[in-house]
Short mmCIF file of C-alpha atoms in Angstrom, two decimals:
data_model
loop_
_atom_site.label_atom_id
_atom_site.label_comp_id
_atom_site.label_asym_id
_atom_site.label_seq_id
_atom_site.Cartn_x
_atom_site.Cartn_y
_atom_site.Cartn_z
CA MET B 1 153.81 36.47 -114.27
CA LYS B 2 150.25 37.70 -114.92
CA ILE B 3 147.16 35.68 -115.72
CA LEU B 4 143.70 36.87 -116.71
CA HIS B 5 140.78 34.70 -115.57
CA THR B 6 137.48 34.87 -117.45
CA ALA B 7 134.54 32.51 -118.04
CA ASP B 8 130.98 32.08 -119.25
CA TRP B 9 131.12 34.01 -122.51
CA HIS B 10 128.07 32.21 -123.92
CA LEU B 11 128.84 33.27 -127.47
CA GLY B 12 125.77 32.96 -129.67
CA GLN B 13 123.26 33.70 -126.93
CA THR B 14 120.06 35.45 -127.93
CA PHE B 15 118.44 37.57 -125.26
CA TYR B 16 114.70 37.11 -125.70
CA GLU B 17 115.21 36.90 -129.49
CA TYR B 18 117.67 39.82 -129.59
CA SER B 19 121.12 38.90 -130.93
CA ARG B 20 124.01 39.66 -128.60
CA TYR B 21 126.65 39.46 -131.31
CA ASP B 22 127.62 43.14 -131.06
CA GLU B 23 127.92 42.91 -127.26
CA HIS B 24 130.25 39.93 -127.56
CA VAL B 25 132.33 41.67 -130.24
CA ARG B 26 132.79 44.69 -127.98
CA PHE B 27 133.64 42.51 -124.96
CA LEU B 28 136.29 40.53 -126.86
CA ASP B 29 137.79 43.76 -128.24
CA TRP B 30 137.99 45.11 -124.69
CA LEU B 31 139.51 41.83 -123.45
CA ARG B 32 142.12 41.87 -126.21
CA ARG B 33 143.13 45.44 -125.29
CA GLN B 34 143.44 44.51 -121.60
CA ILE B 35 145.71 41.60 -122.46
CA LYS B 36 147.94 43.79 -124.60
CA GLU B 37 148.06 46.87 -122.34
CA ARG B 38 148.56 44.94 -119.09
CA LYS B 39 151.13 42.56 -120.62
CA ILE B 40 149.21 39.44 -119.65
CA ASP B 41 151.16 36.17 -119.88
CA VAL B 42 148.27 33.67 -119.64
CA LEU B 43 144.57 33.86 -120.47
CA LEU B 44 142.34 31.32 -118.68
CA VAL B 45 138.80 30.73 -119.97
CA ALA B 46 136.90 28.57 -117.47
CA GLY B 47 134.18 27.11 -119.66
CA ASP B 48 130.92 27.94 -121.44
CA ILE B 49 132.61 29.53 -124.42
CA PHE B 50 129.43 29.02 -126.41
CA ASP B 51 125.80 29.16 -125.34
CA GLY B 52 125.05 25.70 -126.74
CA PRO B 53 126.74 22.54 -128.01
CA ASN B 54 126.04 23.42 -131.67
CA PRO B 55 127.22 27.03 -132.02
CA SER B 56 126.41 29.00 -135.15
CA ALA B 57 129.04 29.65 -137.82
CA GLU B 58 128.95 33.32 -136.82
CA SER B 59 129.75 32.49 -133.17
CA GLN B 60 132.60 30.18 -134.17
CA ARG B 61 134.08 32.82 -136.48
CA LEU B 62 133.99 35.33 -133.62
CA TYR B 63 135.74 32.88 -131.27
CA TYR B 64 138.50 31.84 -133.69
CA SER B 65 139.03 35.40 -134.95
CA PHE B 66 139.62 36.50 -131.36
CA LEU B 67 142.17 33.73 -130.76
CA ARG B 68 144.03 34.48 -133.99
CA ARG B 69 144.14 38.22 -133.41
CA VAL B 70 145.07 38.20 -129.73
CA THR B 71 147.89 35.67 -130.23
CA ALA B 72 149.20 37.65 -133.23
CA GLU B 73 149.25 40.88 -131.21
CA CYS B 74 150.73 39.21 -128.12
CA PRO B 75 153.21 36.59 -129.39
CA ALA B 76 154.15 35.37 -125.90
CA LEU B 77 150.54 34.92 -124.70
CA GLN B 78 149.51 31.43 -123.61
CA ILE B 79 145.81 30.50 -123.54
CA ILE B 80 144.08 27.67 -121.67
CA ILE B 81 140.42 26.94 -122.39
CA ILE B 82 138.22 24.30 -120.75
CA ALA B 83 134.77 23.13 -121.79
CA GLY B 84 131.74 24.08 -119.71
CA ASN B 85 128.39 22.31 -119.39
CA HIS B 86 126.99 24.38 -122.29
CA ASP B 87 129.86 23.40 -124.61
CA SER B 88 130.33 20.30 -126.71
CA ALA B 89 133.53 18.90 -125.18
CA ALA B 90 134.59 17.01 -128.32
CA ARG B 91 133.75 19.87 -130.70
CA LEU B 92 135.69 22.38 -128.59
CA GLU B 93 138.78 20.16 -128.42
CA ALA B 94 138.70 18.94 -132.04
CA PRO B 95 140.89 21.72 -133.56
CA LEU B 96 143.51 21.36 -130.79
CA PRO B 97 146.45 20.57 -133.15
CA LEU B 98 145.83 23.84 -135.02
CA LEU B 99 145.24 25.86 -131.85
CA GLN B 100 148.46 24.62 -130.25
CA ALA B 101 150.31 26.45 -133.04
CA MET B 102 148.83 29.62 -131.50
CA ARG B 103 149.99 28.62 -127.99
CA THR B 104 146.41 27.69 -127.10
CA GLU B 105 145.50 24.55 -125.13
CA VAL B 106 141.92 23.29 -124.94
CA ARG B 107 140.66 20.63 -122.54
CA GLY B 108 137.16 19.38 -123.17
CA VAL B 109 137.34 15.60 -122.98
CA VAL B 110 138.63 13.60 -120.01
CA ARG B 111 140.74 11.00 -121.81
CA LYS B 112 141.23 7.46 -120.56
CA LEU B 113 144.28 5.21 -120.86
CA GLU B 114 144.10 1.60 -122.08
CA GLY B 115 143.34 0.25 -118.62
CA GLY B 116 140.50 2.74 -118.11
CA GLU B 117 142.53 5.01 -115.82
CA ILE B 118 142.16 8.76 -116.30
CA ASP B 119 144.90 10.36 -118.38
CA TYR B 120 145.99 12.91 -115.79
CA ASP B 121 148.85 14.10 -117.99
CA HIS B 122 146.32 15.40 -120.53
CA LEU B 123 144.74 17.51 -117.77
CA THR B 124 148.12 19.10 -116.95
CA VAL B 125 149.51 22.14 -118.78
CA GLU B 126 152.90 23.74 -118.14
CA LEU B 127 152.98 27.55 -118.34
CA LYS B 128 156.25 29.35 -118.95
CA ASN B 129 157.37 32.83 -117.91
CA ARG B 130 159.13 35.26 -120.22
CA LYS B 131 162.47 33.63 -119.50
CA GLY B 132 161.14 30.37 -120.88
CA GLU B 133 161.02 28.74 -117.44
CA VAL B 134 158.02 26.71 -116.26
CA GLU B 135 156.52 28.85 -113.49
CA LEU B 136 152.95 27.52 -113.28
CA LEU B 137 151.64 23.96 -113.36
CA CYS B 138 148.01 24.10 -114.41
CA MET B 139 145.28 21.58 -113.58
CA ALA B 140 142.96 22.13 -116.58
CA VAL B 141 139.78 20.24 -115.67
CA PRO B 142 136.69 20.68 -117.88
CA PHE B 143 133.10 20.27 -116.74
CA LEU B 144 132.88 16.69 -115.49
CA ARG B 145 130.05 14.45 -116.59
CA GLN B 146 129.17 10.99 -115.32
CA GLY B 147 132.04 8.63 -116.07
CA ASP B 148 134.65 11.40 -116.27
CA TYR B 149 135.66 11.14 -112.62
CA PRO B 150 136.91 8.24 -110.45
CA ALA B 151 134.28 6.00 -108.88
CA VAL B 152 134.35 6.50 -105.10
CA GLN B 153 132.56 4.31 -102.56
CA THR B 154 130.70 6.80 -100.40
CA GLU B 155 127.48 7.24 -98.48
CA GLY B 156 127.50 10.89 -99.54
CA ASN B 157 127.19 12.49 -102.96
CA PRO B 158 129.04 10.26 -105.50
CA TYR B 159 129.46 13.13 -107.97
CA ALA B 160 130.98 15.54 -105.44
CA GLU B 161 133.25 12.85 -104.02
CA GLY B 162 134.33 11.72 -107.49
CA VAL B 163 135.22 15.27 -108.54
CA ARG B 164 137.09 15.77 -105.29
CA GLU B 165 139.07 12.58 -105.86
CA LEU B 166 140.01 13.61 -109.42
CA TYR B 167 141.39 16.96 -108.25
CA ALA B 168 143.19 15.23 -105.35
CA GLN B 169 144.87 12.70 -107.63
CA LEU B 170 145.88 15.39 -110.10
CA LEU B 171 147.24 17.66 -107.35
CA GLN B 172 149.24 14.79 -105.86
CA ARG B 173 150.96 14.20 -109.18
CA LEU B 174 151.75 17.88 -109.74
CA TRP B 175 152.96 18.42 -106.18
CA LYS B 176 155.56 15.67 -106.61
CA ARG B 177 156.99 17.22 -109.79
CA ARG B 178 156.89 20.91 -108.85
CA THR B 179 160.02 22.83 -107.87
CA GLU B 180 160.30 25.41 -105.10
CA ASN B 181 159.41 28.44 -107.24
CA GLN B 182 156.60 26.82 -109.21
CA ALA B 183 152.96 27.49 -108.36
CA ILE B 184 150.01 25.19 -108.95
CA LEU B 185 146.97 26.66 -110.66
CA ALA B 186 143.55 25.00 -111.08
CA ILE B 187 140.74 25.64 -113.54
CA GLY B 188 137.27 24.14 -113.20
CA HIS B 189 133.69 24.53 -114.35
CA LEU B 190 131.33 23.54 -111.55
CA GLN B 191 129.03 24.80 -108.82
CA ALA B 192 130.81 25.12 -105.49
CA THR B 193 128.73 24.62 -102.36
CA GLY B 194 127.78 27.99 -100.90
CA SER B 195 128.25 29.94 -104.12
CA GLU B 196 125.72 32.70 -104.61
CA ILE B 197 123.29 32.65 -107.52
CA ALA B 198 120.04 34.48 -108.12
CA GLU B 199 117.17 32.61 -106.41
CA LYS B 200 114.91 32.65 -109.49
CA ASP B 201 117.61 32.14 -112.12
CA TYR B 202 118.05 28.44 -112.86
CA SER B 203 120.32 28.87 -115.91
CA GLU B 204 123.46 28.27 -113.83
CA ARG B 205 122.35 25.07 -112.13
CA THR B 206 123.41 21.77 -113.66
CA VAL B 207 120.95 19.47 -111.90
CA ILE B 208 117.76 20.37 -110.03
CA GLY B 209 118.45 20.15 -106.34
CA GLY B 210 122.11 21.06 -106.62
CA LEU B 211 123.24 17.42 -106.51
CA GLU B 212 126.33 18.38 -108.48
CA CYS B 213 127.53 20.94 -105.94
CA VAL B 214 131.18 20.45 -105.03
CA SER B 215 132.71 21.33 -101.67
CA PRO B 216 135.22 24.22 -101.67
CA GLU B 217 137.51 21.88 -99.70
CA THR B 218 138.12 20.17 -103.05
CA PHE B 219 140.59 22.98 -103.75
CA SER B 220 143.54 22.44 -101.43
CA GLU B 221 145.56 25.25 -99.87
CA GLN B 222 148.44 23.89 -101.96
CA ILE B 223 146.75 25.40 -105.03
CA ALA B 224 147.91 29.00 -105.43
CA TYR B 225 144.82 30.07 -107.37
CA THR B 226 141.62 28.33 -108.51
CA ALA B 227 139.87 29.83 -111.54
CA LEU B 228 136.23 28.74 -111.69
CA GLY B 229 133.43 29.10 -114.22
CA HIS B 230 129.69 28.29 -114.28
CA ILE B 231 128.35 30.83 -111.78
CA HIS B 232 127.62 34.16 -113.46
CA LYS B 233 128.11 36.33 -110.38
CA ALA B 234 131.75 37.21 -109.72
CA GLN B 235 132.61 36.08 -106.19
CA ARG B 236 135.08 34.48 -103.83
CA VAL B 237 134.22 30.94 -102.75
CA SER B 238 133.76 30.57 -98.98
CA GLY B 239 135.56 33.89 -98.51
CA ARG B 240 138.83 32.56 -99.97
CA GLU B 241 140.64 35.21 -101.99
CA ASN B 242 142.37 32.69 -104.23
CA VAL B 243 139.30 30.58 -105.13
CA ARG B 244 137.09 32.64 -107.41
CA TYR B 245 134.41 32.79 -110.02
CA ALA B 246 135.23 35.40 -112.64
CA GLY B 247 131.54 35.68 -113.51
CA SER B 248 130.09 36.26 -116.96
CA PRO B 249 131.26 39.33 -118.93
CA ILE B 250 127.69 40.40 -119.73
CA PRO B 251 124.40 39.63 -117.92
CA MET B 252 122.69 36.46 -119.11
CA SER B 253 119.28 37.22 -117.56
CA PHE B 254 117.38 40.00 -115.81
CA ALA B 255 118.27 38.29 -112.51
CA GLU B 256 121.88 39.35 -113.22
CA LYS B 257 121.23 43.01 -114.01
CA HIS B 258 122.87 44.26 -110.80
CA TYR B 259 125.94 42.00 -111.04
CA HIS B 260 129.36 43.62 -111.51
CA HIS B 261 130.61 41.78 -114.58
CA GLY B 262 134.31 41.49 -115.32
CA VAL B 263 137.48 39.40 -115.27
CA VAL B 264 140.16 38.68 -112.66
CA MET B 265 143.86 39.51 -113.01
CA VAL B 266 146.26 37.49 -110.85
CA THR B 267 149.99 38.19 -110.45
CA PHE B 268 152.31 35.33 -109.47
CA ASP B 269 155.79 35.64 -107.99
CA GLY B 270 157.97 33.01 -106.34
CA GLY B 271 155.30 30.33 -106.47
CA CYS B 272 152.57 32.47 -104.87
CA ALA B 273 149.62 34.56 -106.06
CA VAL B 274 150.83 37.91 -104.71
CA ASP B 275 148.09 40.15 -106.12
CA ILE B 276 144.47 39.56 -107.21
CA GLU B 277 142.57 42.38 -108.90
CA ARG B 278 139.10 42.53 -110.49
CA LEU B 279 138.77 44.36 -113.77
CA GLU B 280 135.20 45.44 -114.46
CA CYS B 281 133.91 45.09 -118.02
CA PRO B 282 132.35 48.15 -119.65
CA LYS B 283 128.56 48.21 -119.33
CA LEU B 284 127.27 47.64 -122.84
CA ILE B 285 123.46 47.46 -122.93
CA PRO B 286 121.54 48.31 -119.72
CA LEU B 287 118.82 46.00 -118.38
CA LEU B 288 115.76 47.82 -117.05
CA SER B 289 112.70 46.50 -115.17
CA VAL B 290 109.42 48.45 -114.94
CA PRO B 291 108.51 48.64 -112.17
CA ASN B 292 111.80 48.07 -110.37
CA GLY B 293 110.03 46.24 -107.54
CA GLU B 294 106.82 44.19 -107.41
CA PRO B 295 104.43 44.05 -110.40
CA VAL B 296 101.67 46.68 -110.64
CA SER B 297 98.37 47.07 -112.48
CA PRO B 298 98.16 47.52 -116.28
CA GLU B 299 97.08 51.14 -115.84
CA ALA B 300 100.10 51.90 -113.64
CA ILE B 301 102.41 50.06 -116.08
CA LEU B 302 101.23 52.06 -119.10
CA GLU B 303 101.65 55.30 -117.17
CA ALA B 304 105.15 54.34 -116.07
CA LEU B 305 106.13 53.42 -119.63
CA LYS B 306 104.92 56.76 -120.94
CA GLU B 307 107.13 58.49 -118.36
CA LEU B 308 110.27 56.60 -119.36
CA PRO B 309 112.98 59.05 -120.49
CA GLU B 310 114.16 59.10 -124.07
CA THR B 311 117.41 57.18 -124.67
CA GLU B 312 119.64 58.67 -127.33
CA ALA B 313 122.42 56.12 -126.91
CA VAL B 314 122.07 52.32 -126.79
CA ALA B 315 118.52 51.00 -126.42
CA PRO B 316 118.17 49.18 -123.05
CA TYR B 317 116.60 45.74 -122.72
CA LEU B 318 113.22 46.20 -121.01
CA GLU B 319 111.32 43.84 -118.71
CA VAL B 320 107.72 44.77 -117.88
CA LYS B 321 106.10 43.26 -114.76
CA VAL B 322 102.31 43.53 -114.57
CA LEU B 323 99.80 42.40 -111.96
CA LEU B 324 96.52 41.18 -113.52
CA GLU B 325 93.03 40.45 -112.20
CA GLU B 326 92.18 38.53 -115.39
CA PRO B 327 93.73 37.90 -118.84
CA GLU B 328 94.32 41.08 -120.89
CA PRO B 329 94.54 40.05 -124.59
CA MET B 330 95.40 43.59 -125.75
CA LEU B 331 98.04 44.25 -123.11
CA ARG B 332 101.09 43.58 -125.29
CA GLN B 333 99.77 45.83 -128.05
CA GLU B 334 99.10 48.63 -125.54
CA ILE B 335 102.61 48.26 -124.10
CA GLU B 336 104.18 48.35 -127.56
CA GLU B 337 102.16 51.47 -128.41
CA ALA B 338 103.34 53.17 -125.19
CA LEU B 339 106.93 52.43 -126.25
CA ALA B 340 106.46 53.28 -129.94
CA ASP B 341 108.37 56.58 -129.83
CA LYS B 342 110.95 55.43 -127.29
CA ASN B 343 114.29 53.72 -127.87
CA TYR B 344 113.83 50.51 -125.81
CA ARG B 345 114.06 46.80 -126.61
CA LEU B 346 111.00 45.10 -125.14
CA ALA B 347 112.45 41.79 -124.00
CA ARG B 348 109.63 40.26 -122.00
CA ILE B 349 106.33 40.90 -120.24
CA VAL B 350 105.96 39.03 -116.93
CA SER B 351 102.28 38.61 -116.06
CA THR B 352 101.35 37.73 -112.48
CA TYR B 353 97.77 37.17 -111.34
CA ARG B 354 96.60 38.65 -108.06
CA THR B 355 95.16 35.33 -106.84
CA ASP B 356 98.61 33.74 -107.29
CA VAL B 357 100.21 36.53 -105.22
CA GLU B 358 97.61 36.23 -102.46
CA ASN B 359 97.99 32.44 -102.33
CA THR B 360 101.78 32.75 -102.19
CA GLU B 361 101.61 35.31 -99.38
CA LYS B 362 99.22 33.08 -97.41
CA GLU B 363 101.46 30.07 -98.00
CA ASN B 364 104.51 32.03 -96.80
CA GLU B 365 102.68 33.18 -93.67
CA ASN B 366 101.59 29.62 -92.81
CA TRP B 367 105.09 28.36 -93.49
CA LYS B 368 106.61 30.93 -91.11
CA ARG B 369 104.10 30.12 -88.36
CA GLY B 370 104.88 26.44 -88.72
CA LEU B 371 108.60 26.91 -88.20
CA GLN B 372 108.17 26.91 -84.43
CA GLU B 373 106.66 23.42 -84.55
CA MET B 374 109.17 21.93 -87.01
CA SER B 375 112.47 20.19 -86.39
CA PRO B 376 115.62 21.59 -88.03
CA LEU B 377 115.53 18.76 -90.61
CA GLN B 378 111.88 19.47 -91.45
CA ILE B 379 112.71 23.17 -91.91
CA ALA B 380 115.57 22.30 -94.25
CA GLN B 381 113.39 19.87 -96.23
CA SER B 382 110.59 22.43 -96.50
CA ALA B 383 112.98 25.17 -97.68
CA PHE B 384 114.53 22.79 -100.22
CA GLU B 385 111.13 21.84 -101.66
CA LYS B 386 110.09 25.51 -101.78
CA ILE B 387 113.15 26.46 -103.86
CA TYR B 388 113.60 23.39 -106.09
CA GLN B 389 110.02 22.00 -106.27
CA VAL B 390 111.26 18.47 -105.48
CA GLU B 391 111.82 16.52 -102.27
CA MET B 392 115.24 16.74 -100.65
CA PRO B 393 117.30 13.72 -101.81
CA VAL B 394 118.24 11.06 -99.28
CA GLU B 395 121.95 11.90 -99.71
CA LEU B 396 121.43 15.54 -98.70
CA THR B 397 119.12 14.55 -95.84
CA GLY B 398 121.86 12.33 -94.43
CA LEU B 399 124.50 15.04 -94.80
CA PHE B 400 122.24 17.56 -93.06
CA GLU B 401 121.61 15.22 -90.12
CA GLU B 402 125.35 14.58 -89.75
CA ALA B 403 126.12 18.30 -89.81
CA TYR B 404 123.33 19.08 -87.33
CA LEU B 405 124.49 16.37 -84.89
CA ALA B 406 128.09 17.61 -85.14
CA ALA B 407 127.02 21.20 -84.48
CA THR B 408 124.83 20.12 -81.52
CA ARG B 409 127.71 18.16 -79.94
CA LYS B 410 130.01 21.17 -80.34
CA GLU B 411 127.49 23.46 -78.60
CA GLU B 412 127.10 20.97 -75.74
CA GLU B 413 130.88 20.71 -75.34
CA GLU B 414 131.24 24.50 -75.24
CA GLU B 415 128.50 24.79 -72.59
CA GLU B 416 130.27 22.21 -70.41
#
């Protein structure tokens, strides 16, 4: 039984005022061909179908046209879709009765029973193989907002512990009902602790400070495969082969220009994920930065732009990084003139002032010198403030101190 794991489509996104409609059309056409040619049984979409909670009519037509066409071409295909933090959970789930006729299940809202208990049955989807037998039990958990997860008394992070408890309760129920040859599959849209994102790209974070980070231990070894969304860089979580982010199919920012975008194909047999393979999406529109490294003077920028090669194919998105001594009101016009006869899409001009660079370098040097005089906790707090521009929350401070004490005891025991 084969599944295809994808996420973070962000249909309707504009890239610095450029529509990405054609890129999304080409991606979905490619995805549909992969499903047909590779005889995929299940398509998992782990959230952020749309770029915002109120998608345009054009984006919705693209989404529903894809579902109609792919299910018509592949009559046995089953599709599971969960809502991400960019999606409107209720809007995404509203047409569920119609979508179920196309073997498509959508989970956006965490429903509650009369007593206020979570409706765990609604978060469970049975997936059948070609013999009509239930081979996979799927935990389809959308992005969880406050009130969606069980309240847990904890001195740690209440969000992380609540999410962990929800998955634990759901797994416990599925484990009791599974048979020997059935595998348990999980889908989620969240930020796992330790996942890698671009340092200066905040589009993937849900809350400043990472307070909604969830421990990878949330996903038990009893789960054969965990399909995650939210992080745009394809990666394994904590080195575990069967806990993965599929990543976005196209780059969402210049910080993602070097990512290898794609989907994940997983083959199940006898209740186990026996093969996991990444399928790389075709590169559609290149992202180019001039210069490729640190910003340079306006004169050097204009010279570099004049030397850019002609592009006969698709026009790349272009980011220009310039280092200024003072404001240059005519700079944009000069840049546009330098690109007038070239086939490039000027996406943005990033202006940095030399005084800012010098102050940052001085600050970094002082910070490094001060490390020798700081405690481990002070170093962690300083690094946190440097990245997130806010003080480290009390919850994280406590967790750090616990982890540091545990590590110190372990070292002392090993020395003895």
